[in-house]
Amino acid sequence: MACTIVPRARCARRARCQLHVLLALLQLCMVRGRWLAAPNPALQELQSARGWQFVLHQQGVKVWKRTGCDDHANFAVKATMTMPCTAQQLASILTTRDYDVIRRFNPTIVDGADLEWRDGRRERITYILTKPVFPLRPRDFVCRVRRERIGDAELITNEAATHRRAPAPRRTVRGELRGLHLVEPAGDGCCLYTCVHEIDPGGAAPRRLVNWFALRKPLQYMRQLRDVAAATFPR
């Protein structure tokens, strides 16, 4: 029986091609009925029930806290609520650069500024100054904010960052803020909003006080955001 000798270089190219195809297939995952390229850790955390303890269901807001949190661990809280606007409309509010609008649903923020835009304006580095919570000094944060479309949904991620235009503060304490925001269509012009917030206030802030404050904030935040959405996009 005759055999065909394939040049080594052609074999190597074919092997690389097959490997790329295999990797591409492995990177496909199913999220809420949609095929997405590459598993997204932020989505997995937002949609997973593992590690979360239910806290309350009040006025349309559901709140969970991450189990295992103690006085030495960063506190994380997750909340969901149906909002009276589309996913794209709510995402535009969440990523607005108008701090008068931001203070209407997050009054702890004093001011902020965008320091740099990246990746075709899908991502920005932002400086945020917040009010002091007695008896603590004011906190400030530098965050990387990114907005992505996933099918009909919107995903917004906030991660702690550094930037040359925001050096270490003298009059405030630099904290670290992490946030995940998923906005999904819910029909009838509404959307389902799910968020996770985790904060490290920095400095010598008592962890118990920070955790107590963080657990009580989502209810107020969600209601105020709903009111801003309803006023901005009346039905």
Coordinates of C-alpha atoms in Angstrom, one line a residue, residues 133-136 205-214:
V133 CA -18.9 58.5 57.0
F134 CA -18.5 59.5 60.7
P135 CA -16.0 59.0 62.3
L136 CA -14.0 58.1 59.1
A205 CA -11.7 51.7 59.0
P206 CA -13.4 49.2 61.4
R207 CA -14.4 46.3 59.2
R208 CA -17.5 45.7 61.2
L209 CA -18.7 49.3 60.6
V210 CA -17.9 49.1 56.9
N211 CA -19.8 45.8 56.5
W212 CA -22.8 47.1 58.4
F213 CA -23.0 50.2 56.1
A214 CA -22.5 48.1 52.9

